XYZ file of C-alpha atoms in Angstrom:
504
model
C 212.630 21.059 341.561
C 213.913 24.548 340.820
C 214.304 26.538 344.051
C 212.236 29.431 342.602
C 209.186 27.184 342.861
C 209.647 26.517 346.580
C 207.964 29.698 348.013
C 204.905 28.890 345.876
C 204.830 25.083 346.004
C 205.411 24.618 349.754
C 202.445 26.801 350.867
C 200.270 25.284 348.120
C 200.905 21.698 349.263
C 200.530 22.472 352.967
C 197.377 24.539 352.357
C 195.834 21.513 350.649
C 196.922 19.188 353.467
C 195.597 21.448 356.222
C 192.189 21.651 354.563
C 191.723 17.965 355.399
C 189.614 17.364 358.489
C 192.353 15.388 360.228
C 194.694 18.384 360.279
C 192.780 21.584 359.617
C 192.498 22.694 363.230
C 194.537 20.247 365.235
C 198.033 20.149 366.643
C 199.096 18.408 363.421
C 197.721 21.321 361.392
C 199.709 23.775 363.478
C 202.897 21.781 363.061
C 202.361 21.530 359.308
C 201.704 25.259 358.980
C 204.662 26.294 361.143
C 206.965 23.808 359.406
C 205.886 25.072 355.974
C 206.439 28.704 356.972
C 209.931 27.915 358.292
C 210.711 25.962 355.106
C 209.440 28.854 352.966
C 211.643 31.250 354.948
C 214.667 28.983 354.389
C 214.002 28.926 350.633
C 213.486 32.721 350.647
C 216.878 33.196 352.322
C 218.505 30.938 349.722
C 216.815 32.840 346.873
C 217.868 36.166 348.401
C 221.505 34.982 348.485
C 221.141 33.757 344.892
C 219.704 37.058 343.638
C 222.285 39.136 345.521
C 224.884 38.088 342.946
C 223.125 40.227 340.345
C 222.089 37.486 337.919
C 218.397 37.194 337.001
C 217.119 33.621 337.218
C 214.054 32.228 335.468
C 212.031 29.035 335.601
C 209.757 28.015 332.736
C 206.907 25.821 333.942
C 206.552 22.678 331.859
C 209.549 23.772 329.761
C 207.239 25.980 327.722
C 209.443 28.829 326.452
C 208.496 32.454 327.146
C 206.432 34.304 326.045
C 204.134 31.312 325.376
C 204.455 29.546 328.724
C 204.339 30.587 332.355
C 207.643 31.947 333.580
C 208.819 32.743 337.088
C 211.523 35.382 337.426
C 213.876 35.967 340.342
C 215.676 39.291 340.512
C 216.756 41.394 343.472
C 213.348 43.044 343.961
C 211.417 39.762 343.850
C 213.899 38.135 346.257
C 213.567 41.053 348.691
C 209.760 40.877 348.683
C 209.642 37.085 349.117
C 212.092 37.268 352.033
C 210.141 40.112 353.654
C 206.885 38.156 353.291
C 208.424 35.041 354.846
C 209.894 36.885 357.838
C 206.620 38.691 358.516
C 204.601 35.501 358.073
C 206.643 33.602 360.663
C 206.179 36.355 363.273
C 202.434 36.636 362.587
C 201.886 32.870 362.610
C 203.769 32.531 365.900
C 201.602 35.278 367.417
C 198.399 33.670 366.121
C 199.338 30.258 367.526
C 200.536 31.553 370.906
C 197.402 33.666 371.410
C 195.063 30.926 370.170
C 193.679 33.017 367.307
C 194.091 30.066 364.932
C 191.628 28.041 367.076
C 188.758 30.507 366.651
C 187.746 28.965 363.345
C 188.322 25.904 361.189
C 190.377 27.218 358.332
C 193.008 29.618 359.645
C 196.053 27.576 358.591
C 194.901 26.713 355.028
C 193.902 30.350 354.472
C 197.228 31.534 355.885
C 199.174 29.249 353.542
C 197.028 30.243 350.535
C 197.812 33.856 351.423
C 201.551 33.115 351.310
C 201.072 31.266 348.017
C 199.371 34.321 346.478
C 201.903 36.797 347.834
C 204.991 34.857 346.758
C 203.469 34.067 343.360
C 202.684 37.752 342.717
C 206.299 38.691 343.459
C 207.817 35.960 341.284
C 205.548 35.814 338.238
C 206.776 37.178 334.912
C 203.461 37.812 333.182
C 200.441 40.013 333.750
C 197.759 37.348 333.663
C 199.428 35.258 336.337
C 199.916 38.426 338.348
C 196.127 38.762 338.167
C 195.690 35.094 339.169
C 197.994 35.391 342.177
C 196.232 38.631 343.156
C 192.964 36.702 343.206
C 194.466 33.856 345.260
C 195.783 36.208 347.914
C 192.559 38.248 347.936
C 190.312 35.181 348.336
C 192.513 34.005 351.212
C 192.433 37.496 352.729
C 188.598 37.500 352.611
C 188.583 34.379 354.792
C 191.305 35.633 357.134
C 189.549 38.963 357.544
C 186.381 37.188 358.723
C 188.272 34.680 360.898
C 186.881 34.809 364.440
C 183.513 36.128 363.209
C 181.532 39.114 364.563
C 178.972 41.491 362.990
C 181.432 44.377 362.615
C 183.955 42.091 360.965
C 181.289 40.770 358.591
C 180.242 44.285 357.511
C 183.849 45.325 356.933
C 184.443 42.074 355.061
C 181.548 42.699 352.666
C 182.888 46.193 351.909
C 186.386 44.758 351.412
C 185.088 42.075 349.033
C 183.060 44.567 346.954
C 185.972 47.005 346.594
C 188.393 44.285 345.589
C 185.931 42.695 343.167
C 185.658 46.059 341.393
C 189.468 46.219 341.361
C 189.690 42.708 339.908
C 187.247 43.551 337.114
C 189.226 46.690 336.214
C 192.456 44.659 336.361
C 191.013 42.138 333.900
C 189.827 44.918 331.564
C 193.285 46.562 331.625
C 195.013 43.252 330.909
C 192.540 42.609 328.083
C 193.254 46.006 326.495
C 197.019 45.523 326.663
C 196.770 41.951 325.345
C 194.512 43.100 322.525
C 197.041 45.725 321.421
C 200.305 43.863 322.003
C 199.254 40.218 321.583
C 201.198 39.080 324.642
C 200.845 38.837 328.422
C 204.502 38.244 329.199
C 205.762 41.500 330.715
C 209.215 41.298 329.100
C 207.692 40.613 325.675
C 205.079 43.356 326.220
C 207.877 45.842 326.989
C 209.471 45.112 323.606
C 206.192 45.294 321.694
C 205.055 48.553 323.312
C 208.422 50.121 322.462
C 207.797 49.203 318.815
C 204.038 49.912 318.732
C 202.715 52.115 315.890
C 201.403 55.577 316.727
C 197.804 54.482 316.175
C 198.024 52.003 319.080
C 199.458 54.489 321.559
C 196.124 55.944 322.853
C 194.802 52.446 323.659
C 198.082 51.501 325.333
C 197.878 54.667 327.408
C 194.345 53.763 328.542
C 195.490 50.256 329.495
C 198.528 51.610 331.356
C 196.553 54.150 333.370
C 193.811 51.657 334.210
C 196.347 49.052 335.300
C 198.177 51.543 337.500
C 194.885 52.717 339.027
C 194.154 49.113 340.044
C 197.568 48.832 341.686
C 196.917 52.171 343.418
C 193.640 50.741 344.770
C 195.545 47.758 346.189
C 198.087 50.161 347.696
C 195.246 52.257 349.236
C 196.426 55.420 347.511
C 194.135 58.425 348.027
C 191.265 58.683 347.017
C 191.125 54.865 346.751
C 192.030 54.302 350.398
C 188.687 54.453 352.219
C 188.260 50.680 352.372
C 191.449 50.097 354.370
C 190.889 51.644 357.849
C 187.641 49.800 358.484
C 188.828 46.487 357.033
C 192.167 46.436 358.868
C 190.796 47.681 362.196
C 187.856 45.257 362.188
C 189.810 42.065 361.620
C 192.005 40.421 364.240
C 195.249 42.294 364.881
C 197.604 39.453 363.788
C 195.757 39.167 360.475
C 195.998 42.952 360.062
C 199.732 42.636 360.780
C 200.036 40.206 357.869
C 197.910 42.555 355.748
C 200.582 45.250 356.266
C 202.332 43.729 353.253
C 199.185 43.612 351.052
C 199.352 47.332 350.281
C 203.011 46.813 349.336
C 201.947 44.300 346.673
C 200.357 47.276 344.939
C 203.547 49.317 345.356
C 205.637 46.395 344.070
C 203.373 46.038 341.011
C 203.619 49.775 340.241
C 207.405 49.587 340.418
C 207.675 46.362 338.407
C 205.229 47.163 335.605
C 206.130 50.838 335.202
C 209.909 50.378 335.049
C 209.715 47.260 332.867
C 206.736 47.797 330.554
C 206.101 51.551 330.662
C 209.683 52.696 331.200
C 211.907 55.043 329.226
C 211.596 52.947 326.027
C 207.777 53.000 325.959
C 207.467 56.111 323.759
C 204.552 58.418 324.513
C 203.315 56.153 327.336
C 206.672 56.260 329.142
C 206.256 56.652 332.910
C 202.476 56.736 332.408
C 201.409 57.203 336.071
C 203.993 59.862 336.942
C 201.604 62.779 336.278
C 199.131 61.994 339.066
C 200.901 59.627 341.411
C 203.000 62.129 343.350
C 200.066 64.415 344.366
C 198.032 61.341 345.322
C 200.945 59.951 347.369
C 201.457 63.233 349.242
C 197.731 63.516 350.028
C 197.721 59.868 351.212
C 200.686 60.607 353.425
C 198.914 63.545 355.083
C 195.524 61.802 355.289
C 197.129 58.761 356.897
C 198.858 60.652 359.689
C 195.869 62.971 360.263
C 193.970 59.717 360.790
C 196.628 58.663 363.327
C 196.003 61.923 365.179
C 192.225 61.471 365.158
C 192.017 57.715 365.900
C 190.077 56.541 368.942
C 191.302 52.922 368.896
C 194.844 51.614 368.622
C 194.048 49.311 365.691
C 192.435 52.194 363.774
C 195.562 54.232 364.508
C 197.714 51.413 363.110
C 195.515 51.166 359.986
C 195.904 54.885 359.272
C 199.626 54.496 359.967
C 199.789 51.925 357.159
C 198.140 54.445 354.787
C 200.590 57.163 355.849
C 203.671 54.978 355.496
C 202.493 53.725 352.091
C 202.005 57.356 351.034
C 205.575 58.115 352.158
C 206.807 55.134 350.170
C 204.932 56.139 347.014
C 206.155 59.733 347.344
C 209.614 58.276 346.760
C 208.440 55.923 343.997
C 206.321 58.449 342.052
C 209.182 60.515 340.523
C 210.441 57.259 338.904
C 213.935 58.506 339.516
C 216.731 56.068 340.322
C 217.972 57.879 343.446
C 214.510 58.236 344.994
C 213.763 54.596 344.143
C 216.834 53.570 346.173
C 215.360 55.429 349.149
C 211.961 53.819 348.547
C 213.474 50.326 348.444
C 215.192 50.911 351.802
C 212.018 52.355 353.354
C 209.747 49.587 351.976
C 210.702 46.760 354.420
C 210.702 49.236 357.295
C 207.159 50.406 356.526
C 205.897 46.796 356.443
C 207.595 45.860 359.722
C 206.554 49.084 361.491
C 202.890 48.618 360.556
C 202.947 44.958 361.605
C 204.638 45.804 364.916
C 201.960 48.381 365.757
C 199.167 45.863 365.050
C 200.814 43.136 367.159
C 201.410 45.635 369.980
C 197.783 46.794 369.771
C 196.669 43.172 370.168
C 198.924 42.639 373.202
C 197.733 45.856 374.850
C 194.094 45.040 374.097
C 194.454 41.595 375.694
C 196.184 43.029 378.760
C 193.626 45.820 379.291
C 190.667 43.415 378.980
C 187.550 45.634 379.274
C 189.023 48.770 377.701
C 190.576 46.651 374.946
C 192.530 48.906 372.546
C 190.259 51.936 372.980
C 192.230 55.113 373.650
C 190.591 55.854 376.984
C 192.102 55.840 380.472
C 191.934 52.420 382.140
C 193.188 50.422 385.094
C 196.820 49.301 385.464
C 197.382 46.068 383.573
C 199.772 43.143 383.482
C 203.224 43.612 381.904
C 202.573 47.336 381.578
C 206.284 48.202 381.557
C 207.145 45.768 378.781
C 204.113 46.736 376.689
C 204.839 50.438 377.108
C 208.367 49.818 375.777
C 206.958 47.865 372.824
C 204.498 50.682 372.105
C 207.281 53.274 372.318
C 209.405 51.346 369.796
C 206.408 50.786 367.498
C 205.546 54.493 367.696
C 209.122 55.554 366.883
C 209.160 53.154 363.942
C 205.771 54.235 362.592
C 206.552 57.959 362.866
C 210.030 57.521 361.350
C 211.947 59.013 364.277
C 215.564 58.340 365.241
C 217.286 56.034 365.902
C 215.324 53.370 363.954
C 215.353 52.597 360.230
C 212.289 54.739 359.465
C 214.374 57.819 360.233
C 217.150 56.583 357.934
C 214.577 55.884 355.209
C 213.013 59.328 355.493
C 216.450 60.990 355.399
C 217.247 59.024 352.225
C 213.932 60.104 350.664
C 214.489 63.783 351.564
C 218.043 63.671 350.252
C 217.120 61.895 347.005
C 214.201 64.221 346.211
C 216.024 67.471 347.079
C 216.980 68.046 343.439
C 213.480 67.468 342.041
C 211.134 70.368 341.129
C 208.545 68.946 343.536
C 211.037 68.881 346.422
C 209.306 71.638 348.473
C 205.999 69.731 348.377
C 207.627 66.395 349.242
C 209.687 67.862 352.082
C 206.726 69.813 353.497
C 204.435 66.757 353.390
C 206.970 64.411 355.005
C 207.994 66.848 357.757
C 204.410 67.904 358.530
C 203.175 64.302 358.580
C 206.019 63.311 360.907
C 204.948 66.066 363.295
C 201.299 64.898 363.101
C 202.386 61.306 363.727
C 204.378 62.379 366.790
C 201.360 64.206 368.194
C 198.966 61.326 367.540
C 201.266 58.630 368.922
C 202.235 60.712 371.967
C 198.552 61.276 372.720
C 197.815 57.561 372.397
C 200.766 56.603 374.607
C 199.874 59.077 377.330
C 196.252 57.865 377.435
C 197.262 54.187 377.504
C 200.094 54.322 380.030
C 199.884 57.540 382.061
C 196.207 58.381 382.573
C 194.089 56.259 384.877
C 190.300 55.960 385.076
C 188.955 57.871 388.088
C 192.406 59.230 388.874
C 193.235 56.334 391.219
C 195.004 53.096 390.502
C 192.786 50.085 391.086
C 193.869 46.555 391.858
C 196.034 45.110 389.122
C 193.982 42.598 387.124
C 195.261 39.027 386.868
C 195.638 38.848 383.130
C 196.394 35.737 381.147
C 199.881 35.131 379.819
C 200.582 37.510 376.934
C 203.051 36.199 374.346
C 205.305 39.083 373.381
C 208.111 37.114 371.683
C 206.795 37.514 368.084
C 206.477 41.295 368.521
C 210.001 41.438 369.920
C 211.104 39.411 366.886
C 209.755 42.184 364.627
C 211.621 44.739 366.770
C 214.822 42.751 366.175
C 214.202 42.835 362.407
C 213.748 46.624 362.499
C 216.929 46.846 364.587
C 218.828 44.772 362.025
C 217.574 46.991 359.200
C 218.869 49.989 361.183
C 222.236 48.445 362.111
C 222.771 47.148 358.563
C 221.673 50.385 356.877
C 224.884 50.486 354.806
C 224.588 46.997 353.232
C 220.795 47.433 352.918
C 221.266 50.704 351.023
C 223.830 49.095 348.721
C 221.343 46.273 348.025
C 218.674 48.902 347.298
C 221.064 50.689 344.892
C 221.759 47.454 343.040
C 218.020 46.671 342.915
C 217.204 50.109 341.517
C 219.968 49.559 338.968
C 218.219 46.400 337.765
C 214.822 48.120 337.632
C 216.054 51.087 335.583
C 218.019 48.877 333.164
C 215.322 46.330 332.223
C 217.323 44.922 329.288
C 218.851 42.273 331.568
C 215.375 41.204 332.761
C 214.105 40.990 329.169
C 217.191 39.073 328.077
C 216.842 36.596 330.952
C 213.182 35.915 330.157
C 213.199 35.935 326.345
C 216.824 35.285 325.420
C 219.561 37.669 324.348
C 218.614 37.550 320.681
C 215.111 38.977 321.370
C 216.477 42.156 322.953
C 218.026 43.408 319.735
C 215.835 46.051 318.037
């Protein structure tokens, strides 16, 4: 078996096994799910090492040659996203098992593995239709995970989430249909060649398809004004599931980067860089809306959900110019934004469990167990989410400010990032002071005897953010090499279709 298949095949097999009654919610099911996640992480590390050499690897399913068969493609960007997914998944799964979340329903582990299958497939696929298929797999799994544990509020948020994503799926299918109708192919490398050679009469239809496709990806990324579904959905589900969902918005960002640089890049004629006209204003507004939401939030999980919107807006502000230097900054900031959002959700869950009656509501409460350790975790999560020194978010924001300084829109980008950082500081400082300094009634009551609170997975995420900070130099060089591959798509096209097809 080709190693590229492993991050897709392992979750698929284990998801099927854990659906069986004998293992779906038993100790065996847990062992299978944890073992599969560790195995997927091992394969992701091997693929990351393989892609770091610079070569682009492909695997043609059933030996059907591209563009007629299904092809999986491993380049630096795909390897980075698969590794990030695997690291996050292991931390979230450990938290879910240690807190007993996986026992609150019958199908947590199969849904979790189907989610990994969809995520890894979306990052590795080389054609638009299978990107749509993997989107559907991960969305169907996310519907189940969102409702896991039940509750009326969760059900209402789930219905809204399903409706919004069904609309997105229909638009995705229409966009793919338009582009297939004009180009006659679904393979992204082949489509890039055909769009570059398309007659002038086809250009308006291609432009419609490109804009519609990018709008769908923007919906997945929760870009303003398509972001309203996210705060309620993420804050209503269980915090560990929301922590895993921190990477779902980045699937939209990944798809924007992949499709725009490969299919609608510099060689695409009049549709070149199709979304660049509207994406930057939308990203800056998302950035501000997200951190205003952080300032206004009344629950810690709502605060974390708005933080995800704000960090995704920051990320897309660096992506939107479709400039190589700003893309380098975006690629460094991308893993940080995922880890920071996940850390805030896991910390919110730990604090909510420790506070018992007050849960994660931002109101003064009684002293609670492990307050010192949880306050330190919250402080680190807050620093990461706001992008303050000394963690990697600060490095990422400095890279974004530096890379965009030469652009005409630099004043807007700088103003939005600096203002949103200030708003984030205010909102997070307010939340921290209410949680850890203010006490109900002004007097400390007897410390409640809380249950054991597993903090190891959250500390694991802190370690990952620390590594990204300490290894900022190598990480930036990897981001530069990845941006180099994205802005020179000839190597990708040659790897998928063969050298002879790249000649005009």
